[in-house]
Amino acid sequence: GLQVYENMRAVDYLRTRPEVDGSKIAITGASGGGNQTMYAGAFDERFGAVVPVCSVGNYQAYLGTACCMCEVVPGALRFTEEGGVLGLTAPRALLVINATKDAIQFSIPEAKKSLAFAERVYKVLNAPDNLRHTTFDWHHDYSQAMREAMYGWLAKHLKGEGDGSPIPDPPMTTEDPESLRCFPGDTRPADWMTIPKLAAREGRRLLSNKKHPADAETWQSQAADLRHALAERVFGGQPLAAPWNASVLVQADDWDMIAIQPEPGITLQAIRVRVGNRPGPRLAVVLDLDGAAKASDSPLAKRLRHEGWDVVTVDLRATGAAAWPTDRIGNASDHNTAQWGLWIGRPLLGQWAFDIRRLLDGLKKIDGITPERIALLGQGPAGIVALAAAAVDGRITDVAAIDSLASFITETPYKGQRMGVIAPGLLREVGDVADLAALCLPRHVVIAGGVLGDGTRLTSERQQQMFVSASHIARVLNSPASLRLVDADVANVLRALRDRQPAAKRGGA
C-alpha cells in the first residue's frame, strides 16, 4: 500500500514538470519493482501503459515459497487472485514479461493462470490487443531483450508508433546509483520519517481515537463488539464448525500424549502431566513458540506441577516439532508461515488462538469435564498468543504474559519477536496489547515484566504506563485486583496465581 501510494505521488510530481506530457506516462519494473508496477498500474489510471517484469504469477503459488513480506497483500486470497488485479488495468496497455528460469511464483505457467482471467476482462472491454504476454529463455532479471520488448510496446501505445515489436536498446551509460540518491552517503537527516516511525505515528493516532468506557455496562457492550472484531476481522474467522478430532495416543499413570486435529489436515501433539491418576481441578497450559519441549522443561512448568497443577504443553501449528523446516528468513524464525497466513487472511496469531480453543475442546472431549480453573501462560512472544486466546475464549480463567511484548507500537524494528504475532488491523479494530488484556477481565490477568519492540525491558513504572487502559477497565469492572502487574519472575507469577480473587469469573466468547 505504501509503495502504491508513493508511485502515485511520483505521477503527481511528473505532471507538474513542463517537459512531461501527463497523458503519456508508463510504469515498469522487475521483481519487486514489477509488483509495484502491477499494483500502481491497476489503481492509477494515469498510467497509460503498464509493464511488470519477472513478477506476475499467481497468489496461490506464493503459498509454500519464500517471498518478500513487503509484497504481501493481507487477505488477498479471500477476495481475488492476481488475475483480478491485472484486469483492473484494462483497457489500458498491459505487457507482462516472464522468464523461463524464474521461481515458481513468477513462473510462466503460473502467470498464464492469471493472464487467462485478465484476457477475458480485456475482451469484455473490446481491447484484446492491449494485453500481451511475452516470455524469454532467461532468469530473474530485466535483460536487454526484455527492455527492447518494453520499448516497442510503449512506442506503440504512448507515441502511436510501430506495431509493438521490439526496439533496439539504445547506447547508454547507466548513472552511478549514488548520484541518484536524494541523500547521498550518510547525509540523510536523523529525523527522517522511516517506515517504523510512520507506523508508530499512525498506531498512536488509531489508539487516540479509542473511547474508554465510564461504566461496566458500556464496557460489556463494547467488549462484545471488540471480541467479534478480533475473531472475525483480525483473526480472519475461527472455523469452529470445521471437522475436528482429539484422541489419546499414549496414556500412563500420571501423563498422557494427546493428538488434536483442530481442522482438516493439521495435527498437533500435546503432553499433559497430571498430579494424580485422573484430571485435576486446575489445568495450566504453558506456551512457548519455540516448542512444547522447551515449555515443559521451563522453571514455570516445573513449579506449576510442584504446586499441584496439571500441566499441558503443546506444539502449536508451525512451532516446535511442527515447525516448517525452511521457515526462517534472516532474523524471522517464522517468516514464511506468517506470510502464508496473511495471504489467506488468517494470520498465525489467530490460527494459534484457534489451536488453543481446540486443545481445550479436545481435553473436554477426552475427560468429559472442564477444570474449575484453566490457566493459560505464555512466555515471550507466546504471551501475546495467550492474551489473544483468552480474549475470545471465556473458559480460560487465568492468563499470564511473561516477558512479552508490551506494545505493538515501536519506532525501531522489532527484536526478539515472532512475525506470527503481527495481525493486520489489530490496532485499528481492537487496540494494543493492553486492550487484549482488558478483554480478558475480570478474569485473572497477570502481566509479568515485558519488553518494548526493540527488546528494551520495562521498568515497573513503564509497565504501569503501558497497561493504564487495562487498569482502567479493571476499575470500571470493580475488580482492580484482577489485573496484576509484576516483575518477570516465576515466583511472582505463581504468587499472583495463588492470590487470585475468587470473584474472577469466566467471560468472553
Coordinates of C-alpha atoms in Angstrom, one line a residue, residues 267-456:
T267 CA -2.5 -32.4 13.7
L268 CA -1.0 -31.1 16.9
Q269 CA 0.6 -33.1 19.8
A270 CA 0.2 -32.2 23.4
I271 CA 1.7 -33.6 26.6
R272 CA -0.3 -33.5 29.8
V273 CA 1.4 -34.2 33.1
R274 CA -1.2 -34.9 35.8
V275 CA -0.9 -34.5 39.6
G276 CA -2.9 -37.7 40.1
N277 CA -4.3 -40.6 38.1
R278 CA -7.2 -38.5 36.9
P279 CA -7.5 -34.9 35.6
G280 CA -7.5 -32.5 38.5
P281 CA -9.5 -29.3 39.0
R282 CA -6.6 -27.0 38.0
L283 CA -5.1 -27.1 34.5
A284 CA -2.2 -24.9 33.3
V285 CA -1.4 -24.7 29.6
V286 CA 2.2 -23.4 29.3
L287 CA 3.1 -21.9 25.9
D288 CA 6.4 -21.3 24.2
L289 CA 6.6 -20.7 20.5
D290 CA 10.0 -22.4 20.4
G291 CA 8.1 -25.6 21.2
A292 CA 6.4 -27.8 23.8
A293 CA 9.7 -29.4 24.8
K294 CA 11.1 -26.0 25.9
A295 CA 7.9 -25.1 27.6
S296 CA 7.7 -28.4 29.5
D297 CA 11.3 -28.1 30.8
S298 CA 10.9 -24.5 31.9
P299 CA 11.1 -23.5 35.5
L300 CA 7.5 -22.2 35.2
A301 CA 6.1 -25.6 34.2
K302 CA 8.1 -27.4 36.9
R303 CA 6.9 -25.0 39.6
L304 CA 3.3 -25.3 38.4
R305 CA 3.5 -29.1 38.6
H306 CA 5.1 -28.8 42.1
E307 CA 2.2 -26.6 43.2
G308 CA -0.4 -29.2 42.1
W309 CA -1.4 -28.0 38.7
D310 CA -2.0 -30.4 35.8
V311 CA 0.3 -29.0 33.1
V312 CA -0.2 -29.2 29.3
T313 CA 2.4 -28.2 26.8
V314 CA 1.7 -28.2 23.0
D315 CA 3.4 -27.6 19.7
L316 CA 1.0 -25.2 18.1
R317 CA 1.0 -25.3 14.3
A318 CA 4.3 -24.2 12.7
T319 CA 6.1 -24.2 16.1
G320 CA 8.4 -26.6 17.9
A321 CA 8.4 -30.1 16.4
A322 CA 5.7 -28.9 14.0
A323 CA 7.8 -26.0 12.6
W324 CA 8.2 -25.6 8.9
P325 CA 11.8 -26.8 8.1
T326 CA 12.6 -23.8 5.8
D327 CA 10.6 -21.2 7.7
R328 CA 13.4 -18.9 8.8
I329 CA 14.4 -15.9 6.7
G330 CA 17.1 -13.7 8.4
N331 CA 16.1 -13.0 12.0
A332 CA 12.5 -14.0 11.4
S333 CA 12.1 -17.7 12.5
D334 CA 8.5 -17.9 11.3
H335 CA 8.8 -15.7 8.2
N336 CA 7.2 -18.0 5.6
T337 CA 4.4 -19.5 7.6
A338 CA 3.5 -16.0 8.9
Q339 CA 3.4 -14.8 5.3
W340 CA 1.2 -17.6 4.1
G341 CA -1.2 -16.9 6.9
L342 CA -1.5 -13.3 5.7
W343 CA -2.2 -14.3 2.1
I344 CA -5.2 -16.4 3.1
G345 CA -6.5 -13.8 5.6
R346 CA -5.8 -15.9 8.7
P347 CA -2.7 -14.6 10.5
L348 CA -0.8 -17.0 12.6
L349 CA -1.9 -15.2 15.8
G350 CA -5.5 -16.1 15.0
Q351 CA -4.6 -19.7 14.0
W352 CA -2.7 -20.2 17.2
A353 CA -5.6 -18.8 19.3
F354 CA -7.8 -21.3 17.5
D355 CA -5.4 -24.2 18.2
I356 CA -5.7 -23.4 21.9
R357 CA -9.5 -23.3 21.7
R358 CA -9.5 -26.7 20.1
L359 CA -7.0 -28.0 22.6
L360 CA -9.5 -27.2 25.4
D361 CA -12.3 -28.7 23.3
G362 CA -10.2 -31.9 22.9
L363 CA -9.4 -32.2 26.6
K364 CA -13.1 -31.8 27.5
K365 CA -14.0 -34.5 24.9
I366 CA -11.4 -36.9 26.4
D367 CA -12.1 -36.1 30.1
G368 CA -15.8 -35.4 29.9
I369 CA -15.3 -32.4 32.2
T370 CA -13.9 -28.8 32.2
P371 CA -11.5 -28.0 35.0
E372 CA -12.6 -25.4 37.6
R373 CA -9.6 -23.3 36.7
I374 CA -7.8 -23.1 33.4
A375 CA -4.7 -21.0 33.3
L376 CA -3.0 -20.1 30.0
L377 CA 0.6 -18.9 30.4
G378 CA 2.7 -17.7 27.6
Q379 CA 6.4 -17.0 27.7
G380 CA 8.0 -14.3 25.4
P381 CA 6.0 -13.9 22.2
A382 CA 3.7 -16.7 23.3
G383 CA 2.3 -14.2 25.9
I384 CA 0.6 -12.3 23.1
V385 CA -0.9 -15.6 21.9
A386 CA -2.2 -16.3 25.5
L387 CA -3.9 -12.9 25.8
A388 CA -5.4 -13.3 22.3
A389 CA -6.8 -16.7 23.0
A390 CA -8.1 -15.8 26.4
A391 CA -9.8 -12.7 24.9
V392 CA -12.0 -14.9 22.7
D393 CA -12.4 -18.0 24.9
G394 CA -14.2 -17.5 28.2
R395 CA -13.2 -20.9 29.6
I396 CA -9.8 -19.6 30.4
T397 CA -10.0 -18.3 34.0
D398 CA -6.4 -17.1 34.4
V399 CA -4.0 -15.8 31.8
A400 CA -0.4 -14.6 32.1
A401 CA 2.0 -13.0 29.6
I402 CA 5.6 -13.3 30.8
D403 CA 8.4 -11.2 29.4
S404 CA 6.1 -10.5 26.4
L405 CA 5.7 -7.6 24.0
A406 CA 4.0 -4.7 25.9
S407 CA 3.0 -2.7 22.8
F408 CA 2.9 -3.3 19.0
I409 CA 3.9 0.4 18.6
T410 CA 7.6 0.8 18.0
E411 CA 9.7 3.4 16.1
T412 CA 12.5 0.9 15.5
P413 CA 12.4 -2.6 14.0
Y414 CA 11.2 -5.5 16.3
K415 CA 13.8 -7.6 18.1
G416 CA 13.2 -11.0 19.6
Q417 CA 9.6 -11.2 18.4
R418 CA 7.7 -13.5 16.1
M419 CA 6.2 -12.3 12.9
G420 CA 3.3 -14.6 13.6
V421 CA 2.0 -12.3 16.4
I422 CA 1.6 -9.5 13.9
A423 CA -2.1 -9.4 12.8
P424 CA -3.1 -6.7 10.3
G425 CA -5.8 -4.4 11.5
L426 CA -5.4 -5.3 15.2
L427 CA -4.6 -1.7 16.4
R428 CA -7.4 -0.3 14.2
E429 CA -10.1 -2.9 15.1
V430 CA -9.3 -3.8 18.7
G431 CA -6.3 -1.9 20.1
D432 CA -2.9 -2.7 21.6
V433 CA -1.6 -5.4 23.9
A434 CA -3.2 -3.7 26.9
D435 CA -6.5 -3.8 25.1
L436 CA -6.2 -7.5 24.6
A437 CA -5.5 -7.8 28.3
A438 CA -8.6 -5.7 29.0
L439 CA -10.8 -8.1 27.0
C440 CA -9.8 -10.9 29.4
L441 CA -11.0 -9.0 32.5
P442 CA -12.5 -9.5 35.1
R443 CA -10.8 -12.9 34.8
H444 CA -7.4 -13.0 36.4
V445 CA -4.7 -11.4 34.2
V446 CA -1.0 -11.4 35.1
I447 CA 1.4 -9.2 33.2
A448 CA 4.9 -10.3 34.3
G449 CA 7.6 -7.9 33.1
G450 CA 7.5 -7.1 29.4
V451 CA 9.6 -5.7 26.6
L452 CA 9.3 -2.9 24.0
G453 CA 9.6 -3.6 20.3
D454 CA 13.3 -3.0 20.3
G455 CA 13.8 -5.5 23.1
T456 CA 14.2 -3.0 26.0

